[in-house]
Tab-separated table of C-alpha atoms and ligand atoms in Angstrom:
chain	number	residue	atom	x	y	z
A	1400	MET	CA	93.031	118.913	60.328
A	1401	HIS	CA	92.358	117.578	63.914
A	1402	THR	CA	88.991	117.314	65.580
A	1403	TYR	CA	90.253	117.017	69.229
A	1404	ASP	CA	93.336	118.711	71.180
A	1405	ALA	CA	94.014	115.429	72.883
A	1406	ILE	CA	92.661	111.757	72.639
A	1407	VAL	CA	93.419	109.743	75.871
A	1408	VAL	CA	93.417	106.020	75.415
A	1409	GLY	CA	92.450	104.248	78.788
A	1410	ALA	CA	90.260	105.538	81.300
A	1411	ARG	CA	91.311	104.491	84.749
A	1412	CYS	CA	93.622	105.906	87.311
A	1413	ALA	CA	96.024	107.596	84.587
A	1414	GLY	CA	93.882	108.336	81.959
A	1415	SER	CA	90.644	109.640	83.482
A	1416	PRO	CA	92.344	112.103	85.511
A	1417	THR	CA	94.630	113.257	82.587
A	1418	ALA	CA	91.539	113.696	80.566
A	1419	MET	CA	89.802	115.654	83.114
A	1420	LEU	CA	92.593	118.192	83.938
A	1421	LEU	CA	92.844	118.910	80.297
A	1422	GLY	CA	88.810	119.150	79.999
A	1423	ARG	CA	89.006	121.753	82.947
A	1424	LYS	CA	91.561	123.554	81.351
A	1425	GLY	CA	89.031	124.220	78.321
A	1426	HIS	CA	90.695	121.547	75.969
A	1427	LYS	CA	88.671	119.539	73.698
A	1428	VAL	CA	89.441	115.889	74.600
A	1429	LEU	CA	88.062	112.432	73.608
A	1430	LEU	CA	88.648	109.712	76.123
A	1431	VAL	CA	88.255	106.054	75.111
A	1432	ASP	CA	88.633	102.675	76.962
A	1433	LYS	CA	87.696	99.284	75.580
A	1434	ALA	CA	86.291	98.469	79.024
A	1435	ARG	CA	83.004	99.591	80.255
A	1436	PHE	CA	82.348	101.194	83.650
A	1437	PRO	CA	81.908	100.332	86.428
A	1438	SER	CA	84.394	97.243	85.950
A	1439	ASP	CA	87.207	95.696	87.762
A	1440	THR	CA	90.278	95.107	86.789
A	1441	ILE	CA	93.315	93.115	88.180
A	1442	SER	CA	94.925	95.271	90.937
A	1443	THR	CA	94.540	95.737	94.729
A	1444	HIS	CA	93.985	99.355	95.365
A	1445	LEU	CA	95.700	100.941	98.437
A	1446	ILE	CA	95.927	104.470	97.825
A	1447	HIS	CA	98.623	106.310	100.149
A	1448	PRO	CA	98.363	109.658	101.348
A	1449	PRO	CA	99.894	111.459	98.230
A	1450	GLY	CA	97.313	109.841	96.085
A	1451	VAL	CA	94.492	110.914	98.793
A	1452	ALA	CA	95.805	114.532	98.300
A	1453	ALA	CA	95.394	114.223	94.628
A	1454	LEU	CA	91.909	113.308	95.062
A	1455	GLU	CA	91.273	115.918	97.569
A	1456	ARG	CA	92.695	118.555	95.178
A	1457	TRP	CA	90.646	117.644	92.477
A	1458	GLY	CA	87.530	117.733	94.510
A	1459	LEU	CA	86.957	113.837	94.329
A	1460	LEU	CA	87.761	113.102	98.020
A	1461	GLU	CA	84.205	113.217	99.311
A	1462	ARG	CA	82.850	111.265	96.522
A	1463	VAL	CA	85.163	108.122	97.636
A	1464	VAL	CA	84.604	108.778	101.140
A	1465	ALA	CA	80.825	108.760	100.729
A	1466	THR	CA	81.176	104.999	99.250
A	1467	GLY	CA	81.601	103.801	102.636
A	1468	CYS	CA	85.388	103.042	102.155
A	1469	PRO	CA	87.054	103.317	105.937
A	1470	ALA	CA	90.075	105.494	106.206
A	1471	ILE	CA	93.635	103.553	106.974
A	1472	HIS	CA	95.558	105.737	109.752
A	1473	THR	CA	98.104	103.094	110.618
A	1474	TYR	CA	100.651	100.892	108.466
A	1475	LEU	CA	101.874	97.939	110.613
A	1476	PHE	CA	105.017	95.801	109.422
A	1477	ASP	CA	105.696	92.788	111.014
A	1478	PHE	CA	109.167	91.363	110.236
A	1479	GLY	CA	108.498	88.108	112.750
A	1480	PRO	CA	110.942	89.049	115.510
A	1481	LEU	CA	109.876	92.490	115.534
A	1482	THR	CA	107.239	94.897	114.514
A	1483	VAL	CA	106.947	98.552	113.124
A	1484	SER	CA	103.707	100.410	113.263
A	1485	GLY	CA	103.351	103.905	112.284
A	1486	SER	CA	101.181	106.755	110.661
A	1487	PRO	CA	101.775	107.036	106.962
A	1488	GLY	CA	100.656	110.155	106.440
A	1489	THR	CA	101.052	114.091	107.069
A	1490	ALA	CA	99.181	116.621	109.142
A	1491	GLY	CA	97.455	117.903	105.809
A	1492	THR	CA	96.733	114.297	104.617
A	1493	PRO	CA	96.934	111.665	107.517
A	1494	VAL	CA	95.114	108.781	106.139
A	1495	ALA	CA	95.152	106.237	102.906
A	1496	TYR	CA	92.053	104.931	101.646
A	1497	ALA	CA	91.305	101.779	99.532
A	1498	PRO	CA	88.179	102.131	97.535
A	1499	ARG	CA	87.481	99.028	95.187
A	1500	ARG	CA	88.425	99.718	91.604
A	1501	THR	CA	84.800	99.286	90.552
A	1502	VAL	CA	83.982	102.309	92.720
A	1503	LEU	CA	87.417	104.417	91.969
A	1504	ASP	CA	87.446	104.195	88.348
A	1505	LYS	CA	83.732	105.075	87.807
A	1506	ILE	CA	84.147	108.442	89.857
A	1507	LEU	CA	87.387	109.446	87.672
A	1508	LEU	CA	85.525	108.728	84.585
A	1509	ASP	CA	82.553	110.726	85.661
A	1510	ALA	CA	84.785	113.608	86.703
A	1511	ALA	CA	86.285	113.661	83.214
A	1512	SER	CA	82.889	113.595	81.820
A	1513	GLU	CA	81.671	116.187	83.891
A	1514	ALA	CA	84.675	118.452	82.765
A	1515	GLY	CA	83.299	118.248	79.295
A	1516	VAL	CA	85.787	115.366	77.967
A	1517	GLU	CA	83.868	113.306	75.353
A	1518	VAL	CA	83.773	109.569	76.689
A	1519	ARG	CA	83.529	106.536	74.573
A	1520	GLU	CA	83.240	103.339	76.695
A	1521	GLY	CA	83.652	99.648	74.775
A	1522	PHE	CA	86.121	101.328	72.313
A	1523	THR	CA	88.918	99.425	71.380
A	1524	VAL	CA	92.124	101.676	69.942
A	1525	THR	CA	93.877	99.137	67.361
A	1526	ASP	CA	96.468	101.596	66.083
A	1527	VAL	CA	97.745	105.089	65.881
A	1528	LEU	CA	97.798	107.179	62.691
A	1529	ARG	CA	100.987	109.118	61.547
A	1530	ASP	CA	101.962	111.519	59.179
A	1531	ASP	CA	105.931	112.536	58.405
A	1532	GLY	CA	105.550	114.864	61.923
A	1533	GLY	CA	104.728	111.829	63.998
A	1534	VAL	CA	101.501	110.711	65.452
A	1535	ILE	CA	98.270	112.496	64.459
A	1536	GLY	CA	95.436	110.239	65.801
A	1537	ILE	CA	93.941	106.787	66.426
A	1538	ARG	CA	92.061	104.274	64.550
A	1539	GLY	CA	89.760	101.967	66.477
A	1540	HIS	CA	86.220	100.578	67.125
A	1541	GLY	CA	83.291	100.088	69.330
A	1542	LYS	CA	81.957	96.673	69.627
A	1543	GLY	CA	81.140	95.348	66.710
A	1544	CYS	CA	81.048	98.282	64.824
A	1545	PRO	CA	83.205	99.115	61.769
A	1546	SER	CA	86.624	101.162	62.301
A	1547	VAL	CA	86.765	104.788	62.552
A	1548	MET	CA	89.677	107.329	62.730
A	1549	GLU	CA	89.844	110.263	65.198
A	1550	ARG	CA	92.452	112.710	65.211
A	1551	ALA	CA	94.029	115.030	67.588
A	1552	ARG	CA	97.115	117.506	68.200
A	1553	VAL	CA	98.291	114.822	70.697
A	1554	VAL	CA	97.416	111.046	71.468
A	1555	ILE	CA	97.994	109.895	75.022
A	1556	GLY	CA	98.566	106.228	75.842
A	1557	ALA	CA	97.062	105.686	79.480
A	1558	ASP	CA	96.192	102.109	78.109
A	1559	GLY	CA	98.321	100.559	81.008
A	1560	LEU	CA	101.214	97.819	81.094
A	1561	ASN	CA	100.728	96.137	77.891
A	1562	SER	CA	100.023	99.743	76.242
A	1563	ARG	CA	99.021	99.392	72.459
A	1564	VAL	CA	99.927	103.304	72.194
A	1565	ALA	CA	103.408	102.292	73.535
A	1566	ARG	CA	103.801	99.116	71.072
A	1567	ALA	CA	102.987	101.433	68.362
A	1568	VAL	CA	105.467	104.268	68.909
A	1569	ALA	CA	108.214	101.859	70.395
A	1570	PRO	CA	109.466	104.062	73.106
A	1571	LYS	CA	112.927	103.988	74.679
A	1572	GLU	CA	112.846	101.553	77.794
A	1573	TYR	CA	115.239	102.126	80.647
A	1574	HIS	CA	115.954	100.866	84.214
A	1575	ALA	CA	113.967	97.712	83.098
A	1576	LYS	CA	114.127	94.666	85.554
A	1577	PRO	CA	112.058	91.498	85.259
A	1578	ARG	CA	109.139	90.265	87.276
A	1579	LEU	CA	110.305	89.552	90.693
A	1580	LEU	CA	107.129	88.402	92.270
A	1581	ALA	CA	103.631	87.145	91.693
A	1582	GLY	CA	100.734	87.954	94.139
A	1583	TYR	CA	97.126	86.266	94.547
A	1584	TYR	CA	94.720	87.962	96.514
A	1585	SER	CA	91.118	87.798	97.327
A	1586	TYR	CA	88.365	89.438	99.800
A	1587	TRP	CA	87.482	88.357	103.129
A	1588	ARG	CA	84.361	89.133	105.611
A	1589	GLY	CA	84.793	89.342	108.976
A	1590	LEU	CA	88.240	90.102	109.213
A	1591	PRO	CA	88.308	93.558	111.108
A	1592	MET	CA	91.140	95.747	110.697
A	1593	GLU	CA	90.434	98.862	112.654
A	1594	GLY	CA	91.735	101.325	110.113
A	1595	ARG	CA	95.102	99.376	109.934
A	1596	PHE	CA	97.179	98.060	107.029
A	1597	GLU	CA	99.040	95.072	107.912
A	1598	THR	CA	101.964	93.730	106.324
A	1599	TYR	CA	103.800	90.355	107.102
A	1600	ILE	CA	107.426	89.747	105.687
A	1601	ARG	CA	108.605	86.318	106.155
A	1602	PRO	CA	111.463	84.359	104.159
A	1603	SER	CA	110.368	84.069	100.513
A	1604	ARG	CA	106.775	85.165	101.410
A	1605	GLY	CA	104.944	88.479	102.177
A	1606	PHE	CA	101.489	89.120	102.666
A	1607	ALA	CA	99.226	91.974	103.561
A	1608	ALA	CA	95.405	93.131	104.301
A	1609	TRP	CA	93.546	96.254	104.463
A	1610	PRO	CA	90.023	97.463	104.879
A	1611	THR	CA	87.966	98.281	101.684
A	1612	ASN	CA	84.477	99.134	100.549
A	1613	ASP	CA	81.260	96.705	102.177
A	1614	ASP	CA	82.976	95.756	105.222
A	1615	LEU	CA	85.434	93.450	103.156
A	1616	THR	CA	89.113	93.105	103.775
A	1617	LEU	CA	91.604	92.558	101.128
A	1618	LEU	CA	94.475	89.965	101.662
A	1619	ILE	CA	97.155	89.637	99.251
A	1620	VAL	CA	99.967	86.840	99.385
A	1621	ALA	CA	103.226	87.136	97.519
A	1622	LEU	CA	105.618	84.640	96.642
A	1623	PRO	CA	108.740	84.818	94.308
A	1624	PHE	CA	107.947	84.811	90.532
A	1625	ALA	CA	110.118	81.603	90.239
A	1626	GLU	CA	107.586	79.699	92.340
A	1627	PHE	CA	104.601	81.290	90.317
A	1628	GLY	CA	103.944	78.388	87.969
A	1629	ALA	CA	104.389	75.369	90.512
A	1630	ASN	CA	101.765	77.329	92.965
A	1631	LYS	CA	99.364	77.820	90.090
A	1632	LYS	CA	97.888	74.251	90.455
A	1633	ASP	CA	96.875	74.838	94.125
A	1634	ILE	CA	96.455	78.500	94.711
A	1635	GLU	CA	94.325	78.347	97.417
A	1636	GLY	CA	96.742	75.916	99.407
A	1637	ALA	CA	99.777	78.212	98.887
A	1638	TYR	CA	97.939	81.069	99.897
A	1639	LEU	CA	96.768	79.724	103.163
A	1640	LYS	CA	100.078	78.006	103.646
A	1641	ALA	CA	102.005	81.342	103.585
A	1642	LEU	CA	99.691	82.699	106.226
A	1643	GLU	CA	100.618	80.260	108.753
A	1644	LEU	CA	104.007	81.750	108.899
A	1645	ALA	CA	102.221	84.494	111.243
A	1646	PRO	CA	100.223	82.136	113.319
A	1647	ALA	CA	98.158	84.725	115.030
A	1648	PHE	CA	97.107	86.408	111.954
A	1649	ALA	CA	96.395	83.132	110.328
A	1650	ALA	CA	93.870	82.251	113.008
A	1651	ARG	CA	92.217	85.482	112.399
A	1652	VAL	CA	91.713	84.514	108.732
A	1653	ARG	CA	90.546	81.323	109.671
A	1654	ALA	CA	87.782	83.020	111.824
A	1655	SER	CA	86.645	84.787	108.566
A	1656	ARG	CA	85.123	84.087	105.260
A	1657	ARG	CA	86.430	84.164	101.852
A	1658	GLU	CA	83.978	86.017	99.623
A	1659	ALA	CA	85.417	86.175	96.327
A	1660	ASP	CA	87.634	84.198	93.881
A	1661	PHE	CA	91.754	84.458	93.900
A	1662	LEU	CA	92.954	86.884	91.511
A	1663	GLY	CA	96.831	87.094	90.784
A	1664	THR	CA	99.746	88.214	88.209
A	1665	ALA	CA	103.126	89.198	87.844
A	1666	VAL	CA	104.290	92.240	86.490
A	1667	PRO	CA	107.495	93.442	84.787
A	1668	ASN	CA	109.400	96.715	85.898
A	1669	PHE	CA	110.225	99.395	83.516
A	1670	PHE	CA	110.430	103.162	82.845
A	1671	ARG	CA	109.544	104.112	79.175
A	1672	ARG	CA	110.558	107.636	77.465
A	1673	PRO	CA	106.970	109.100	77.879
A	1674	PHE	CA	106.613	111.308	74.942
A	1675	GLY	CA	107.504	111.923	71.289
A	1676	PRO	CA	106.152	113.715	68.359
A	1677	GLY	CA	102.494	113.935	68.742
A	1678	TRP	CA	102.249	111.343	71.640
A	1679	ALA	CA	102.727	110.606	75.422
A	1680	LEU	CA	102.602	108.104	77.802
A	1681	VAL	CA	101.005	108.234	81.543
A	1682	GLY	CA	100.588	105.745	84.187
A	1683	ASP	CA	101.492	102.168	83.789
A	1684	ALA	CA	101.894	102.832	80.096
A	1685	GLY	CA	104.996	104.872	80.859
A	1686	TYR	CA	106.409	103.640	83.970
A	1687	ASN	CA	105.395	100.554	85.705
A	1688	LYS	CA	107.139	98.584	89.166
A	1689	ASP	CA	106.114	95.875	91.166
A	1690	PHE	CA	102.995	96.164	92.955
A	1691	ILE	CA	104.553	95.373	96.495
A	1692	THR	CA	104.501	99.019	97.708
A	1693	GLY	CA	100.865	99.633	96.211
A	1694	LEU	CA	102.284	103.018	94.703
A	1695	GLY	CA	100.609	102.818	90.964
A	1696	ILE	CA	97.505	104.403	91.479
A	1697	SER	CA	99.147	107.568	93.512
A	1698	ASP	CA	101.976	107.618	90.885
A	1699	ALA	CA	99.523	107.489	87.897
A	1700	PHE	CA	97.829	110.608	89.628
A	1701	ARG	CA	101.029	112.407	89.919
A	1702	ASP	CA	101.776	111.687	86.255
A	1703	ALA	CA	98.449	112.732	85.025
A	1704	GLU	CA	98.804	116.057	86.778
A	1705	LEU	CA	102.478	116.561	85.423
A	1706	CYS	CA	101.498	115.546	81.863
A	1707	ALA	CA	98.332	117.285	81.837
A	1708	ASN	CA	100.339	120.470	82.886
A	1709	ALA	CA	103.138	120.079	80.298
A	1710	ILE	CA	100.469	119.409	77.319
A	1711	HIS	CA	98.222	122.573	78.422
A	1712	GLU	CA	101.782	124.461	78.535
A	1713	THR	CA	102.385	123.443	74.765
A	1714	PHE	CA	99.059	124.464	73.859
A	1715	CYS	CA	98.627	127.671	75.767
A	1716	ALA	CA	101.786	129.171	77.247
A	1717	GLY	CA	104.042	129.056	74.104
A	1718	ARG	CA	106.529	126.055	75.362
A	1719	THR	CA	107.430	123.575	73.040
A	1720	PHE	CA	106.396	119.807	73.267
A	1721	ASP	CA	110.103	118.635	73.878
A	1722	VAL	CA	110.803	121.180	76.654
A	1723	ALA	CA	107.608	120.657	78.506
A	1724	MET	CA	107.427	116.984	78.030
A	1725	GLY	CA	111.054	116.584	78.684
A	1726	ASP	CA	110.399	118.418	82.072
A	1727	TYR	CA	107.358	115.923	82.804
A	1728	GLN	CA	109.783	112.903	82.220
A	1729	ALA	CA	112.491	114.416	84.521
A	1730	THR	CA	110.380	115.245	87.206
A	1731	ARG	CA	108.463	111.667	86.957
A	1732	ASP	CA	111.884	110.053	87.217
A	1733	GLY	CA	113.063	112.109	89.633
A	1734	HIS	CA	110.190	111.205	91.993
A	1735	ALA	CA	109.618	107.799	90.818
A	1736	LEU	CA	113.219	106.325	90.498
A	1737	PRO	CA	114.313	106.182	94.247
A	1738	MET	CA	110.864	104.445	95.337
A	1739	TYR	CA	111.376	102.063	92.095
A	1740	GLU	CA	114.927	100.791	93.449
A	1741	PHE	CA	113.411	100.527	97.005
A	1742	THR	CA	110.259	98.708	95.549
A	1743	THR	CA	112.214	96.121	93.408
A	1744	ALA	CA	114.666	95.454	96.348
A	1745	LEU	CA	111.510	94.620	98.511
A	1746	ALA	CA	110.155	92.525	95.502
A	1747	THR	CA	112.723	90.264	95.681
A	1748	LEU	CA	111.310	88.843	99.017
A	1749	GLU	CA	114.882	88.328	100.354
A	1750	PRO	CA	115.195	89.064	104.289
A	1751	PRO	CA	116.100	92.527	105.278
A	1752	PRO	CA	119.946	93.188	104.921
A	1753	PRO	CA	121.573	93.183	108.281
A	1754	THR	CA	121.971	97.292	108.159
A	1755	LEU	CA	118.185	97.329	108.006
A	1756	GLN	CA	117.581	94.773	110.738
A	1757	ARG	CA	119.728	96.886	112.928
A	1758	LEU	CA	117.856	100.017	112.098
A	1759	LEU	CA	114.444	98.360	112.755
A	1760	GLN	CA	115.496	97.072	116.148
A	1761	ALA	CA	116.569	100.642	116.858
A	1762	MET	CA	113.148	101.899	116.300
A	1763	ARG	CA	111.388	100.200	118.665
A	1764	GLY	CA	109.701	102.671	121.107
A	1765	ASN	CA	110.563	105.411	119.028
A	1766	GLN	CA	107.478	106.565	117.470
A	1767	GLU	CA	109.035	109.300	115.160
A	1768	ALA	CA	111.277	107.067	113.468
A	1769	MET	CA	108.337	104.276	112.770
A	1770	ASP	CA	106.016	106.849	111.501
A	1771	GLY	CA	109.173	107.897	109.056
A	1772	PHE	CA	109.185	104.217	108.087
A	1773	ALA	CA	105.642	104.071	107.375
A	1774	ARG	CA	105.697	107.241	105.290
A	1775	VAL	CA	108.934	106.121	103.151
A	1776	ASN	CA	106.542	103.024	102.340
A	1777	ALA	CA	103.685	105.158	101.668
A	1778	GLY	CA	105.944	107.214	99.070
A	1779	VAL	CA	105.381	110.394	101.496
A	1780	THR	CA	109.093	110.532	102.497
A	1781	SER	CA	112.011	109.921	99.920
A	1782	PRO	CA	114.251	106.534	100.900
A	1783	ALA	CA	117.229	108.923	100.394
A	1784	GLU	CA	116.095	111.277	103.149
A	1785	PHE	CA	114.956	108.440	105.339
A	1786	PHE	CA	118.063	106.149	105.011
A	1787	SER	CA	120.454	108.886	105.139
A	1788	GLU	CA	123.526	108.774	107.568
A	1789	GLU	CA	122.209	111.609	109.427
A	1790	ASN	CA	118.757	110.253	109.998
A	1791	VAL	CA	119.824	106.796	110.591
A	1792	GLY	CA	122.670	108.106	112.978
A	1793	ARG	CA	119.875	109.849	114.813
A	1794	ILE	CA	117.749	106.681	115.482
A	1795	THR	CA	120.486	104.551	116.249
A	1796	GLY	CA	122.097	106.792	118.509
A	1797	SER	CA	118.943	107.527	120.421
A	1798	ALA	CA	118.302	103.951	120.684
A	1799	ALA	CA	121.897	103.430	122.264
A	1800	LYS	CA	121.112	105.962	124.965
B	2230	LIG	C1	98.213	92.642	91.380
B	2230	LIG	C2	98.248	94.225	91.714
B	2230	LIG	C3	98.212	95.013	92.860
B	2230	LIG	C4	98.123	96.318	92.896
B	2230	LIG	N1	97.921	96.837	93.911
B	2230	LIG	C5	97.866	98.380	93.911
B	2230	LIG	C6	97.866	98.661	95.317
B	2230	LIG	O1	97.327	98.556	96.176
B	2230	LIG	N2	97.749	100.348	95.085
B	2230	LIG	C7	98.097	100.877	93.938
B	2230	LIG	O2	98.269	102.176	94.045
B	2230	LIG	N3	98.685	100.150	92.867
B	2230	LIG	C8	98.436	98.952	92.786
B	2230	LIG	N4	98.696	98.228	91.662
B	2230	LIG	C9	98.957	98.906	90.384
B	2230	LIG	C10	97.951	99.711	89.632
B	2230	LIG	O3	96.901	98.624	89.392
B	2230	LIG	C11	98.290	100.304	88.330
B	2230	LIG	O4	99.547	101.336	88.779
B	2230	LIG	C12	97.000	101.400	87.949
B	2230	LIG	O5	96.005	100.703	87.538
B	2230	LIG	C13	97.673	102.256	86.632
B	2230	LIG	O6	96.602	102.872	85.984
B	2230	LIG	P1	96.587	103.085	84.551
B	2230	LIG	O7	95.421	104.139	84.197
B	2230	LIG	O8	97.875	103.504	84.178
B	2230	LIG	O9	96.509	101.831	83.931
B	2230	LIG	P2	95.178	100.440	84.002
B	2230	LIG	O10	94.374	100.709	85.399
B	2230	LIG	O11	95.730	99.353	83.504
B	2230	LIG	O12	94.076	101.113	82.974
B	2230	LIG	C14	94.560	100.756	81.504
B	2230	LIG	C15	93.298	100.957	80.728
B	2230	LIG	O13	93.527	101.312	79.272
B	2230	LIG	C16	92.445	100.369	78.599
B	2230	LIG	N5	93.186	99.852	77.242
B	2230	LIG	C17	94.051	99.131	77.281
B	2230	LIG	N6	94.232	98.810	75.919
B	2230	LIG	C18	93.425	99.513	75.278
B	2230	LIG	C19	92.881	99.610	73.885
B	2230	LIG	N7	93.682	99.080	72.953
B	2230	LIG	N8	91.982	100.292	73.739
B	2230	LIG	C20	91.369	101.207	74.547
B	2230	LIG	N9	91.402	100.960	75.932
B	2230	LIG	C21	92.486	100.260	76.135
B	2230	LIG	C22	92.136	99.096	79.482
B	2230	LIG	O14	90.873	98.421	79.289
B	2230	LIG	C23	92.057	99.778	81.041
B	2230	LIG	O15	90.891	100.280	81.666
B	2230	LIG	C24	98.634	96.952	91.419
B	2230	LIG	C25	98.944	96.234	90.466
B	2230	LIG	C26	98.647	94.697	90.264
B	2230	LIG	C27	98.730	93.902	88.948
């Protein structure tokens, strides 16, 4: 006997859209989160054009734009000796946005609620309930309240990288890689970006800045994970020293003012099997990678759509759970794996290999090629397509003429 069709644990980028999409299809959904909203979380928040397109499909982009969050039309990659600058989007979705998580996550949660989803904030899930057939519900409690049990046909873990649901169901993990870099970020006033995301790639260091709400600029500095511990003692010193590797940019930062404390972390890289009897995983709970490419939010949106569609098909279109969810896993992995390899290679913070350096050189003055490079980093074009022999030949060939 279940009360809900689905219980979604975690109500941010993966959980709220999953619940919203199931709610819009008429299913009875409970969405819980131990946090209350609006609230922040440790994450920068660049949403590449594919994530922006998802917000538009769901009718939520207008709400994000209305918060005054500026559009980002150009991605600039400064490798020191050379710079590549291109447009990350397509004709349909030409720009990125970077709304604060306090803003974005609340918009997503409200949209779930408007879709008829029952929302419980400040509710912590402590375990899943099972019978012989698999997961049948959750156990949890509101702050200072006694423990309760809720039952559903499926429990969806959208509870992030340290997912309680994943811990309970112990899914198979694959393609796992250790933490590769650590990042520290803060917000600056008086550091105008004019619609640009700028990233600076230097030996063993990388940093990036882009505009967000309230006329602030987010600036994150990354260093190898092996140096994380040593730099914890003087985060500000390590952060500012890294910026000196790009003197003109460092001067711009010196002319601005920091408006927030530093936040920092490092994350592991893995895929988890995202389903089993009575349960599913979306977002970071099911697949996590380093934040250097800023893909987690857009990927969480993609997973939410794939997972909600698959679950709807098992409820209404006569597909078996294993077949529909197997398709979800295969589609997710098919999209994610090439960018996962690209991301984890970048996150080593090693200098670009000679072949890439030659390609970058050849791109100089070739706007189409630079747009293509920006689109790879934005998750719009697959690395396999951009770095194919044919495309590389085209770029280097035209440079030679
Ligand atoms: C430093 C850093 C920078 C990043 N920068 C970017 C970026 O620029 N662009 C980008 O796209 N991605 C970025 N990411 C990745 C992005 O933050 C994640 O991919 C994204 O937040 C995943 O969303 P999610 O909903 O899966 O998980 P989360 O956002 O982690 O949400 C999980 C939710 O589950 C709730 N929860 C957890 N356990 C329980 C429980 N037991 N009971 C109830 N609730 C629970 C939590 O309270 C939380 O609200 C960055 C990540 C980091 C760490």
